[in-house]
Amino acid sequence: MRWAYGVLAAGVVLGVWQAVVWGMEMPPFILPSPLRVAEAFWQNRLILLGHAGVTLAEVLLGLLIGSVLGAGTAIAIAGSERLSRLVMPLLVLTQAVPVFALAPILTLWFGYGMASKVLMAVLIIFFPVTSAFHDGLTRIPKGLRDLARTMNATPFQEMLRLRIPHALPSLATGLKMGAVYAPIGAVIGEWVGASQGLGYLMLLANGRAKTDLMFASLLLLALMTVTLYQVVSWAADRASFRDKDLHAA
Amino acid sequence: MSAVAPGIALRGHHEIAGTPLFAPVSCHLPAGQWTCLLGRSGTGKTTLLRLIAGLEVAGQFVGDIAVSDGLPIEGRCSFMAQTDLLLPWLSALENAVLGQRLRGEPPDLPRARRLLERIGLGAYLSARPSALSGGMRQRVALARTLLEDRPIVLLDEPFSALDASTRAAMQELACEMFRDKTVLLVTHDPAEAIRLGHQVIFLTGEGARIWPVPETPPLRDSYAPDSVKAQAELMAALRRLA
């Protein structure tokens, strides 16, 4: 009955929202009522879905490319102490620069199309994926390392058969974070300069005081992110063994 | 088949940050025999085993480890710990051939299958560790150690987490399977040491000394009068140190 609590929570939020609109006599361009948002959603459903499709494509591409790059980087630096010392400070440094600040430059370099948004999503998820997976790859229990050592494991086989499978739950954690962050990257990219996508639609609706459409876009984006998170969680947890199965010390 | 097992002699002392872990010791593991290393917790039994295995240890060992045939130990020893160290994502059969997989060699699956069948796991070849009992998991770990087919076997309390009857059965199985290998068994159980050791080394803060064992060869009957007497004396010596 867990979904029942979810429905109840959503009901409470909607109820308070409606009460605020009625009680404080909010004009619709400041805070539209839930009903008005639903109406805007329905009337603009085709426009909304079209823009959502663009954003979804950017998010999925960004998630795919960012995950592959992040996982590859994590394996490379976990496999080489020297490379790790060289690359790790650089990775941390990139995190010190807010990705938001890079958005105008990326738009300048890669144009108003999808490329700059995909790149934003890649940039924003690269670090969480790399960092989570790298953690898993380097935290092999001592007993397993001893075992591999006495068995004269080759570094390549140890990575392939011991470290990567062992780190899959950590990679799953990184991917789940990526699923939540990737839409943020894409939407920031769309805010800075785009002609399509939910971020673009939000700015457009806001500028024309169509606050109800703005809220409808926002809800659709939230729905998309939650769904993406659920799908990624489900897939990632299925693909990796559960932590509790690890009997090794 | 595996090469002839060499004897090993260890001489030296060990310090961790200036504090001695064990005083100068001199111990000899006879070729092709079981040596049981017994002592209270914290006397450096596991450190001694890890030094022979070439695994990293805390602190500094000053001394030398000599092998009777003059060849290095590296690549000639297999290792079994208190925990089974099975990989949860692999079946019992795949866990048993892990050594060959990790070296990038083609695994000898028929041999692994025969061995697992022989030790009573024929019905569990494709079972994951989480579906096996503690005793079964430790039997898979034993099979994995055996399939390495190394002349030197280092056992770090591999039976201590098992229930009494499983432990007795595992001791018998290991005694049979590791015949003619040079075995070092670290244990804190006097009964286990007396049951399995051709030689028992008693490790204390002052050093290592050979403890007399009954003249019968292992596997000894734990309830034979001379076994009981040896166990009782060993237990009394352990308790005197408390």
Short mmCIF file of C-alpha atoms in Angstrom, two decimals:
data_model
loop_
_atom_site.label_atom_id
_atom_site.label_comp_id
_atom_site.label_asym_id
_atom_site.label_seq_id
_atom_site.Cartn_x
_atom_site.Cartn_y
_atom_site.Cartn_z
CA MET A 1 0.00 0.00 0.00
CA ARG A 2 3.00 2.31 -0.40
CA TRP A 3 1.43 4.00 -3.42
CA ALA A 4 -1.53 4.98 -1.26
CA TYR A 5 0.75 7.21 0.82
CA GLY A 6 2.12 8.76 -2.37
CA VAL A 7 -1.40 9.56 -3.57
CA LEU A 8 -2.27 10.96 -0.14
CA ALA A 9 0.85 13.20 -0.12
CA ALA A 10 0.08 14.49 -3.62
CA GLY A 11 -3.52 15.14 -2.55
CA VAL A 12 -2.39 17.16 0.47
CA VAL A 13 -0.03 19.28 -1.68
CA LEU A 14 -2.75 19.94 -4.26
CA GLY A 15 -5.25 20.76 -1.52
CA VAL A 16 -2.94 23.31 0.15
CA TRP A 17 -2.11 24.81 -3.25
CA GLN A 18 -5.80 25.24 -4.12
CA ALA A 19 -6.52 26.65 -0.65
CA VAL A 20 -3.74 29.24 -1.01
CA VAL A 21 -5.09 30.31 -4.42
CA TRP A 22 -8.62 30.70 -3.03
CA GLY A 23 -7.76 32.06 0.38
CA MET A 24 -5.23 34.69 -0.72
CA GLU A 25 -7.02 35.52 -3.96
CA MET A 26 -3.89 35.03 -6.03
CA PRO A 27 -4.11 36.34 -9.57
CA PRO A 28 -3.59 33.46 -12.02
CA PHE A 29 -0.42 35.00 -13.52
CA ILE A 30 1.25 34.78 -10.09
CA LEU A 31 -0.04 31.42 -8.93
CA PRO A 32 -2.53 29.54 -11.11
CA SER A 33 -4.75 26.99 -9.38
CA PRO A 34 -4.04 23.26 -9.90
CA LEU A 35 -7.21 23.03 -11.95
CA ARG A 36 -6.09 25.82 -14.22
CA VAL A 37 -2.70 24.13 -14.67
CA ALA A 38 -4.43 20.89 -15.57
CA GLU A 39 -6.54 22.75 -18.08
CA ALA A 40 -3.48 24.40 -19.63
CA PHE A 41 -1.80 21.01 -19.73
CA TRP A 42 -4.71 19.50 -21.63
CA GLN A 43 -5.13 22.39 -24.07
CA ASN A 44 -1.42 22.47 -24.91
CA ARG A 45 -0.82 18.72 -24.69
CA LEU A 46 0.58 18.37 -28.21
CA ILE A 47 2.95 21.33 -27.85
CA LEU A 48 4.05 20.07 -24.41
CA LEU A 49 4.67 16.53 -25.60
CA GLY A 50 6.62 17.78 -28.61
CA HIS A 51 8.95 19.87 -26.45
CA ALA A 52 9.18 17.09 -23.85
CA GLY A 53 10.29 14.72 -26.61
CA VAL A 54 13.18 17.03 -27.50
CA THR A 55 14.25 17.37 -23.87
CA LEU A 56 13.93 13.61 -23.33
CA ALA A 57 16.15 12.93 -26.35
CA GLU A 58 18.78 15.35 -25.01
CA VAL A 59 18.61 13.77 -21.55
CA LEU A 60 18.85 10.19 -22.82
CA LEU A 61 21.75 10.98 -25.14
CA GLY A 62 23.52 12.89 -22.38
CA LEU A 63 22.93 10.07 -19.90
CA LEU A 64 24.22 7.47 -22.34
CA ILE A 65 27.34 9.38 -23.39
CA GLY A 66 28.06 10.63 -19.86
CA SER A 67 27.71 7.15 -18.35
CA VAL A 68 29.96 5.51 -20.93
CA LEU A 69 32.60 8.24 -20.57
CA GLY A 70 32.33 8.24 -16.77
CA ALA A 71 32.53 4.46 -16.47
CA GLY A 72 35.45 4.32 -18.89
CA THR A 73 37.33 7.02 -17.00
CA ALA A 74 36.68 5.28 -13.67
CA ILE A 75 38.09 1.98 -15.00
CA ALA A 76 41.12 3.70 -16.52
CA ILE A 77 42.08 5.59 -13.36
CA ALA A 78 41.32 2.62 -11.09
CA GLY A 79 43.65 0.52 -13.22
CA SER A 80 46.58 2.91 -13.16
CA GLU A 81 47.91 4.61 -10.06
CA ARG A 82 49.85 7.12 -12.16
CA LEU A 83 46.90 8.04 -14.34
CA SER A 84 44.77 8.39 -11.22
CA ARG A 85 47.17 10.91 -9.70
CA LEU A 86 47.16 12.87 -12.94
CA VAL A 87 43.44 12.85 -13.67
CA MET A 88 41.82 12.97 -10.22
CA PRO A 89 42.86 16.59 -9.42
CA LEU A 90 41.62 17.64 -12.86
CA LEU A 91 38.27 15.96 -12.21
CA VAL A 92 37.88 17.71 -8.88
CA LEU A 93 38.88 21.00 -10.49
CA THR A 94 36.13 20.66 -13.12
CA GLN A 95 33.67 20.34 -10.26
CA ALA A 96 34.87 23.64 -8.81
CA VAL A 97 33.63 25.41 -11.95
CA PRO A 98 29.83 25.62 -11.81
CA VAL A 99 28.46 23.91 -14.91
CA PHE A 100 25.74 26.60 -15.05
CA ALA A 101 28.44 29.19 -15.79
CA LEU A 102 29.62 27.14 -18.75
CA ALA A 103 26.23 27.01 -20.43
CA PRO A 104 26.56 30.30 -22.39
CA ILE A 105 30.02 29.28 -23.63
CA LEU A 106 28.78 25.85 -24.70
CA THR A 107 25.91 27.49 -26.57
CA LEU A 108 28.38 29.84 -28.22
CA TRP A 109 30.59 26.94 -29.31
CA PHE A 110 28.05 24.28 -30.16
CA GLY A 111 25.07 26.34 -31.27
CA TYR A 112 21.41 26.51 -30.38
CA GLY A 113 20.69 22.91 -31.38
CA MET A 114 20.71 19.74 -29.33
CA ALA A 115 24.50 19.34 -29.16
CA SER A 116 25.08 22.01 -26.50
CA LYS A 117 22.27 20.60 -24.29
CA VAL A 118 23.52 17.03 -24.60
CA LEU A 119 26.97 18.28 -23.68
CA MET A 120 25.58 20.08 -20.62
CA ALA A 121 23.92 16.85 -19.48
CA VAL A 122 27.14 14.91 -20.10
CA LEU A 123 29.17 17.43 -18.10
CA ILE A 124 26.78 17.42 -15.18
CA ILE A 125 26.57 13.63 -14.79
CA PHE A 126 30.16 12.74 -15.68
CA PHE A 127 31.57 13.38 -12.22
CA PRO A 128 28.93 11.57 -10.11
CA VAL A 129 29.16 8.49 -12.35
CA THR A 130 32.98 8.49 -12.43
CA SER A 131 33.34 9.14 -8.72
CA ALA A 132 30.79 6.52 -7.58
CA PHE A 133 32.14 3.79 -9.88
CA HIS A 134 35.77 4.62 -9.05
CA ASP A 135 34.96 4.29 -5.35
CA GLY A 136 33.56 0.81 -5.93
CA LEU A 137 36.50 -0.24 -8.09
CA THR A 138 39.08 0.78 -5.50
CA ARG A 139 37.25 -0.55 -2.43
CA ILE A 140 37.78 -4.24 -2.97
CA PRO A 141 37.76 -6.11 0.36
CA LYS A 142 41.25 -6.98 1.57
CA GLY A 143 40.52 -10.72 1.60
CA LEU A 144 39.62 -10.69 -2.09
CA ARG A 145 42.76 -8.73 -2.94
CA ASP A 146 44.85 -11.26 -1.01
CA LEU A 147 43.14 -14.10 -2.84
CA ALA A 148 43.77 -12.52 -6.25
CA ARG A 149 47.38 -11.89 -5.24
CA THR A 150 48.09 -15.51 -4.24
CA MET A 151 46.35 -16.68 -7.42
CA ASN A 152 48.74 -14.52 -9.50
CA ALA A 153 45.85 -12.70 -11.15
CA THR A 154 46.72 -10.59 -14.18
CA PRO A 155 45.69 -6.93 -13.74
CA PHE A 156 43.34 -7.17 -16.72
CA GLN A 157 41.55 -10.31 -15.49
CA GLU A 158 41.37 -8.96 -11.94
CA MET A 159 39.68 -5.82 -13.28
CA LEU A 160 37.31 -7.76 -15.53
CA ARG A 161 36.32 -10.60 -13.22
CA LEU A 162 36.72 -9.15 -9.74
CA ARG A 163 36.79 -5.38 -9.55
CA ILE A 164 34.18 -4.43 -12.16
CA PRO A 165 31.52 -6.93 -11.02
CA HIS A 166 32.22 -5.96 -7.43
CA ALA A 167 31.77 -2.25 -8.24
CA LEU A 168 28.51 -2.61 -10.17
CA PRO A 169 26.35 -1.60 -7.17
CA SER A 170 28.41 1.59 -6.90
CA LEU A 171 28.01 2.23 -10.61
CA ALA A 172 24.26 1.77 -10.11
CA THR A 173 24.34 4.51 -7.45
CA GLY A 174 26.19 6.82 -9.85
CA LEU A 175 23.72 6.13 -12.66
CA LYS A 176 20.75 6.88 -10.40
CA MET A 177 22.29 10.25 -9.54
CA GLY A 178 22.95 10.77 -13.24
CA ALA A 179 19.29 10.12 -14.06
CA VAL A 180 18.28 12.93 -11.69
CA TYR A 181 20.99 15.39 -12.76
CA ALA A 182 20.87 14.91 -16.52
CA PRO A 183 17.50 16.72 -16.98
CA ILE A 184 18.89 19.67 -14.98
CA GLY A 185 21.78 19.92 -17.44
CA ALA A 186 19.52 19.77 -20.47
CA VAL A 187 17.09 22.38 -19.11
CA ILE A 188 19.89 24.82 -18.21
CA GLY A 189 21.15 24.45 -21.76
CA GLU A 190 17.68 25.21 -23.07
CA TRP A 191 17.33 28.30 -20.88
CA VAL A 192 20.52 29.79 -22.23
CA GLY A 193 19.57 29.42 -25.85
CA ALA A 194 17.24 27.08 -27.67
CA SER A 195 14.22 26.98 -29.93
CA GLN A 196 12.80 23.72 -28.57
CA GLY A 197 12.52 21.76 -25.33
CA LEU A 198 10.70 22.09 -22.00
CA GLY A 199 13.23 24.65 -20.69
CA TYR A 200 12.63 26.84 -23.73
CA LEU A 201 8.86 26.46 -23.32
CA MET A 202 9.07 27.45 -19.65
CA LEU A 203 10.93 30.67 -20.48
CA LEU A 204 8.52 31.44 -23.31
CA ALA A 205 5.44 30.85 -21.14
CA ASN A 206 6.93 32.86 -18.29
CA GLY A 207 7.70 35.80 -20.55
CA ARG A 208 4.11 35.90 -21.76
CA ALA A 209 2.66 35.62 -18.25
CA LYS A 210 1.25 32.19 -19.12
CA THR A 211 2.16 30.95 -15.68
CA ASP A 212 -0.24 28.01 -15.96
CA LEU A 213 1.69 26.69 -19.00
CA MET A 214 4.96 27.24 -17.12
CA PHE A 215 3.68 25.08 -14.28
CA ALA A 216 2.44 22.45 -16.72
CA SER A 217 5.93 22.27 -18.31
CA LEU A 218 7.51 22.04 -14.90
CA LEU A 219 5.21 19.19 -13.85
CA LEU A 220 5.92 17.32 -17.05
CA LEU A 221 9.67 17.71 -16.48
CA ALA A 222 9.35 16.45 -12.92
CA LEU A 223 7.27 13.50 -14.11
CA MET A 224 9.89 12.70 -16.73
CA THR A 225 12.75 12.83 -14.21
CA VAL A 226 10.94 10.63 -11.70
CA THR A 227 10.13 8.06 -14.39
CA LEU A 228 13.70 8.09 -15.66
CA TYR A 229 15.00 7.60 -12.12
CA GLN A 230 12.66 4.66 -11.54
CA VAL A 231 13.62 2.99 -14.83
CA VAL A 232 17.36 3.47 -14.24
CA SER A 233 17.07 2.25 -10.63
CA TRP A 234 15.19 -0.83 -11.67
CA ALA A 235 17.59 -1.68 -14.49
CA ALA A 236 20.75 -0.95 -12.48
CA ASP A 237 19.63 -2.97 -9.47
CA ARG A 238 18.70 -5.91 -11.63
CA ALA A 239 22.04 -5.87 -13.42
CA SER A 240 24.18 -5.88 -10.27
CA PHE A 241 24.16 -8.27 -7.38
CA ARG A 242 22.95 -7.00 -4.02
CA ASP A 243 25.47 -5.83 -1.47
CA LYS A 244 24.09 -8.15 1.16
CA ASP A 245 25.17 -11.13 -0.95
CA LEU A 246 28.80 -10.35 -0.40
CA HIS A 247 30.06 -12.77 2.21
CA ALA A 248 33.67 -11.80 1.69
CA ALA A 249 35.37 -9.95 4.50
CA MET B 1 50.25 -32.97 -11.08
CA SER B 2 51.62 -30.64 -8.48
CA ALA B 3 55.34 -30.34 -7.88
CA VAL B 4 57.04 -31.91 -4.87
CA ALA B 5 56.28 -29.84 -1.80
CA PRO B 6 59.28 -28.01 -0.31
CA GLY B 7 60.05 -27.36 3.33
CA ILE B 8 60.07 -23.78 4.60
CA ALA B 9 62.17 -22.22 7.34
CA LEU B 10 61.33 -18.84 8.83
CA ARG B 11 63.71 -16.99 11.12
CA GLY B 12 63.37 -13.46 12.37
CA HIS B 13 61.32 -11.02 14.41
CA HIS B 14 58.57 -8.58 13.63
CA GLU B 15 57.84 -5.07 14.83
CA ILE B 16 54.89 -2.75 14.32
CA ALA B 17 55.94 0.88 14.82
CA GLY B 18 58.74 -0.08 17.19
CA THR B 19 56.63 -2.47 19.29
CA PRO B 20 57.65 -6.10 18.86
CA LEU B 21 54.78 -8.31 17.60
CA PHE B 22 56.73 -11.49 18.08
CA ALA B 23 60.19 -12.01 19.53
CA PRO B 24 62.87 -13.65 17.40
CA VAL B 25 61.36 -16.93 16.23
CA SER B 26 62.74 -19.80 14.30
CA CYS B 27 60.30 -22.25 12.85
CA HIS B 28 60.48 -24.93 10.25
CA LEU B 29 57.61 -26.30 8.18
CA PRO B 30 58.60 -29.83 7.16
CA ALA B 31 58.07 -30.71 3.50
CA GLY B 32 54.81 -32.49 2.71
CA GLN B 33 53.47 -32.23 6.27
CA TRP B 34 50.90 -30.29 8.27
CA THR B 35 52.21 -27.70 10.70
CA CYS B 36 49.64 -26.19 13.03
CA LEU B 37 50.49 -22.75 14.38
CA LEU B 38 48.72 -22.14 17.64
CA GLY B 39 48.65 -19.15 19.93
CA ARG B 40 46.45 -16.60 21.60
CA SER B 41 44.96 -13.71 19.61
CA GLY B 42 47.45 -10.95 18.86
CA THR B 43 50.59 -13.09 18.95
CA GLY B 44 51.18 -12.65 15.22
CA LYS B 45 50.02 -16.02 13.89
CA THR B 46 48.29 -14.50 10.89
CA THR B 47 51.18 -12.10 10.28
CA LEU B 48 53.54 -15.08 10.14
CA LEU B 49 51.29 -16.80 7.60
CA ARG B 50 50.98 -13.65 5.52
CA LEU B 51 54.76 -13.20 5.52
CA ILE B 52 55.16 -16.69 4.06
CA ALA B 53 52.38 -16.02 1.53
CA GLY B 54 54.06 -12.79 0.45
CA LEU B 55 50.99 -10.74 1.37
CA GLU B 56 51.22 -7.25 2.77
CA VAL B 57 51.51 -6.98 6.56
CA ALA B 58 51.55 -4.07 8.97
CA GLY B 59 54.99 -3.33 10.36
CA GLN B 60 58.45 -4.60 9.60
CA PHE B 61 59.77 -8.17 9.48
CA VAL B 62 63.49 -8.55 10.05
CA GLY B 63 64.77 -11.96 9.08
CA ASP B 64 64.56 -14.42 6.27
CA ILE B 65 62.29 -17.09 4.85
CA ALA B 66 64.15 -19.96 3.23
CA VAL B 67 62.68 -22.67 1.00
CA SER B 68 64.35 -26.09 0.88
CA ASP B 69 64.49 -26.23 -2.93
CA GLY B 70 65.69 -22.64 -3.23
CA LEU B 71 62.78 -21.57 -5.46
CA PRO B 72 60.49 -18.65 -4.57
CA ILE B 73 57.21 -19.27 -2.72
CA GLU B 74 55.37 -16.81 -4.95
CA GLY B 75 53.14 -18.68 -7.39
CA ARG B 76 53.52 -21.95 -5.46
CA CYS B 77 51.16 -21.36 -2.53
CA SER B 78 47.42 -21.24 -2.20
CA PHE B 79 45.56 -19.47 0.55
CA MET B 80 42.33 -20.08 2.42
CA ALA B 81 40.90 -17.67 4.98
CA GLN B 82 38.33 -17.76 7.77
CA THR B 83 35.73 -16.28 5.42
CA ASP B 84 35.02 -18.18 2.24
CA LEU B 85 35.84 -15.22 -0.07
CA LEU B 86 33.44 -16.58 -2.69
CA LEU B 87 32.27 -14.12 -5.32
CA PRO B 88 28.51 -13.65 -4.87
CA TRP B 89 27.84 -13.20 -8.58
CA LEU B 90 29.42 -16.54 -9.59
CA SER B 91 28.11 -20.10 -9.30
CA ALA B 92 29.87 -22.67 -7.10
CA LEU B 93 31.53 -24.16 -10.19
CA GLU B 94 32.73 -20.77 -11.46
CA ASN B 95 33.99 -19.84 -8.00
CA ALA B 96 35.98 -23.08 -7.86
CA VAL B 97 37.88 -22.23 -11.08
CA LEU B 98 38.45 -18.57 -10.14
CA GLY B 99 42.24 -18.96 -10.03
CA GLN B 100 42.48 -20.04 -13.65
CA ARG B 101 40.04 -17.33 -14.70
CA LEU B 102 42.07 -14.66 -12.92
CA ARG B 103 45.24 -15.83 -14.65
CA GLY B 104 43.46 -15.75 -18.01
CA GLU B 105 43.86 -19.51 -18.47
CA PRO B 106 41.11 -21.73 -19.88
CA PRO B 107 39.43 -23.26 -16.82
CA ASP B 108 39.42 -27.02 -16.32
CA LEU B 109 35.67 -27.27 -15.73
CA PRO B 110 35.38 -31.10 -15.91
CA ARG B 111 38.00 -31.45 -13.17
CA ALA B 112 36.26 -28.82 -11.01
CA ARG B 113 32.94 -30.57 -11.55
CA ARG B 114 34.40 -33.95 -10.52
CA LEU B 115 35.97 -32.45 -7.42
CA LEU B 116 32.78 -30.66 -6.33
CA GLU B 117 30.83 -33.89 -6.86
CA ARG B 118 33.37 -35.76 -4.76
CA ILE B 119 32.98 -33.38 -1.84
CA GLY B 120 29.20 -33.68 -1.99
CA LEU B 121 28.30 -30.54 -3.90
CA GLY B 122 27.28 -32.24 -7.15
CA ALA B 123 23.74 -30.92 -6.85
CA TYR B 124 24.90 -27.33 -6.26
CA LEU B 125 27.26 -26.70 -9.20
CA SER B 126 25.23 -23.79 -10.51
CA ALA B 127 24.11 -22.45 -7.10
CA ARG B 128 25.17 -18.97 -6.03
CA PRO B 129 26.96 -18.65 -2.66
CA SER B 130 23.90 -16.96 -1.13
CA ALA B 131 21.95 -20.20 -1.70
CA LEU B 132 24.54 -22.32 0.15
CA SER B 133 25.06 -22.95 3.88
CA GLY B 134 28.24 -21.75 5.62
CA GLY B 135 29.70 -25.25 5.56
CA MET B 136 28.93 -25.71 1.87
CA ARG B 137 30.48 -22.35 1.04
CA GLN B 138 33.65 -23.29 2.88
CA ARG B 139 33.71 -26.58 0.93
CA VAL B 140 33.56 -24.60 -2.33
CA ALA B 141 36.45 -22.49 -1.01
CA LEU B 142 38.32 -25.73 -0.25
CA ALA B 143 37.69 -26.93 -3.81
CA ARG B 144 38.96 -23.59 -5.14
CA THR B 145 42.13 -23.97 -3.04
CA LEU B 146 42.62 -27.58 -4.19
CA LEU B 147 42.16 -26.74 -7.87
CA GLU B 148 45.06 -24.31 -7.60
CA ASP B 149 47.12 -27.47 -7.14
CA ARG B 150 49.96 -25.68 -5.40
CA PRO B 151 52.55 -27.54 -3.29
CA ILE B 152 52.27 -25.09 -0.38
CA VAL B 153 48.91 -24.49 1.31
CA LEU B 154 48.37 -21.70 3.84
CA LEU B 155 45.21 -21.97 5.92
CA ASP B 156 44.21 -19.05 8.14
CA GLU B 157 41.60 -20.42 10.57
CA PRO B 158 39.45 -21.74 7.71
CA PHE B 159 37.25 -23.90 9.94
CA SER B 160 36.78 -21.61 12.94
CA ALA B 161 33.43 -20.16 11.83
CA LEU B 162 31.81 -23.55 11.24
CA ASP B 163 29.62 -25.52 13.62
CA ALA B 164 31.27 -28.43 15.43
CA SER B 165 30.14 -31.30 13.23
CA THR B 166 30.77 -29.42 9.97
CA ARG B 167 34.18 -28.44 11.27
CA ALA B 168 35.10 -32.07 12.02
CA ALA B 169 33.97 -33.14 8.54
CA MET B 170 35.92 -30.30 6.91
CA GLN B 171 39.07 -31.21 8.86
CA GLU B 172 38.84 -34.78 7.58
CA LEU B 173 38.26 -33.63 4.02
CA ALA B 174 41.15 -31.15 4.12
CA CYS B 175 43.49 -33.71 5.72
CA GLU B 176 42.74 -36.13 2.90
CA MET B 177 42.87 -33.57 0.09
CA PHE B 178 46.05 -31.77 1.16
CA ARG B 179 48.06 -34.96 1.72
CA ASP B 180 51.74 -34.58 0.70
CA LYS B 181 51.53 -30.81 0.56
CA THR B 182 53.37 -28.48 2.89
CA VAL B 183 50.53 -27.09 4.95
CA LEU B 184 50.52 -24.30 7.51
CA LEU B 185 47.30 -24.12 9.52
CA VAL B 186 46.81 -21.13 11.79
CA THR B 187 44.35 -21.97 14.54
CA HIS B 188 43.43 -21.06 18.10
CA ASP B 189 41.78 -24.40 18.80
CA PRO B 190 44.02 -26.91 20.65
CA ALA B 191 41.81 -29.83 19.57
CA GLU B 192 42.16 -28.86 15.91
CA ALA B 193 45.93 -28.52 16.21
CA ILE B 194 46.35 -31.91 17.91
CA ARG B 195 43.98 -33.57 15.45
CA LEU B 196 45.64 -32.32 12.26
CA GLY B 197 49.28 -31.42 12.92
CA HIS B 198 52.31 -33.55 12.14
CA GLN B 199 53.90 -30.74 14.08
CA VAL B 200 52.40 -28.13 16.40
CA ILE B 201 54.12 -24.80 16.89
CA PHE B 202 53.10 -22.84 19.96
CA LEU B 203 53.58 -19.10 19.41
CA THR B 204 53.84 -16.75 22.39
CA GLY B 205 55.26 -13.27 22.88
CA GLU B 206 58.58 -14.88 23.86
CA GLY B 207 58.96 -16.94 20.73
CA ALA B 208 57.89 -20.11 18.96
CA ARG B 209 58.33 -23.57 20.37
CA ILE B 210 57.53 -27.02 19.12
CA TRP B 211 54.76 -28.62 21.15
CA PRO B 212 54.93 -32.40 21.57
CA VAL B 213 52.21 -34.29 19.70
CA PRO B 214 51.13 -37.95 19.99
CA GLU B 215 53.23 -40.36 17.95
CA THR B 216 50.32 -41.48 15.76
CA PRO B 217 50.08 -39.68 12.40
CA PRO B 218 47.20 -37.32 11.65
CA LEU B 219 44.29 -37.48 11.25
CA ARG B 220 44.17 -38.33 14.96
CA ASP B 221 41.17 -39.46 16.90
CA SER B 222 40.30 -36.48 19.10
CA TYR B 223 39.05 -38.80 21.85
CA ALA B 224 42.04 -41.17 22.00
CA PRO B 225 43.69 -40.90 25.44
CA ASP B 226 46.98 -39.42 24.20
CA SER B 227 45.12 -36.87 22.03
CA VAL B 228 42.99 -35.81 24.97
CA LYS B 229 46.09 -35.49 27.17
CA ALA B 230 47.96 -33.40 24.57
CA GLN B 231 44.92 -31.13 24.09
CA ALA B 232 44.54 -30.66 27.83
CA GLU B 233 48.21 -29.73 28.25
CA LEU B 234 48.05 -27.32 25.31
CA MET B 235 44.90 -25.73 26.69
CA ALA B 236 46.51 -25.36 30.12
CA ALA B 237 49.56 -23.70 28.54
CA LEU B 238 47.32 -21.28 26.63
CA ARG B 239 45.42 -20.40 29.79
CA ARG B 240 48.60 -19.84 31.79
CA LEU B 241 49.38 -17.02 29.36
CA ALA B 242 46.10 -15.26 30.09
#
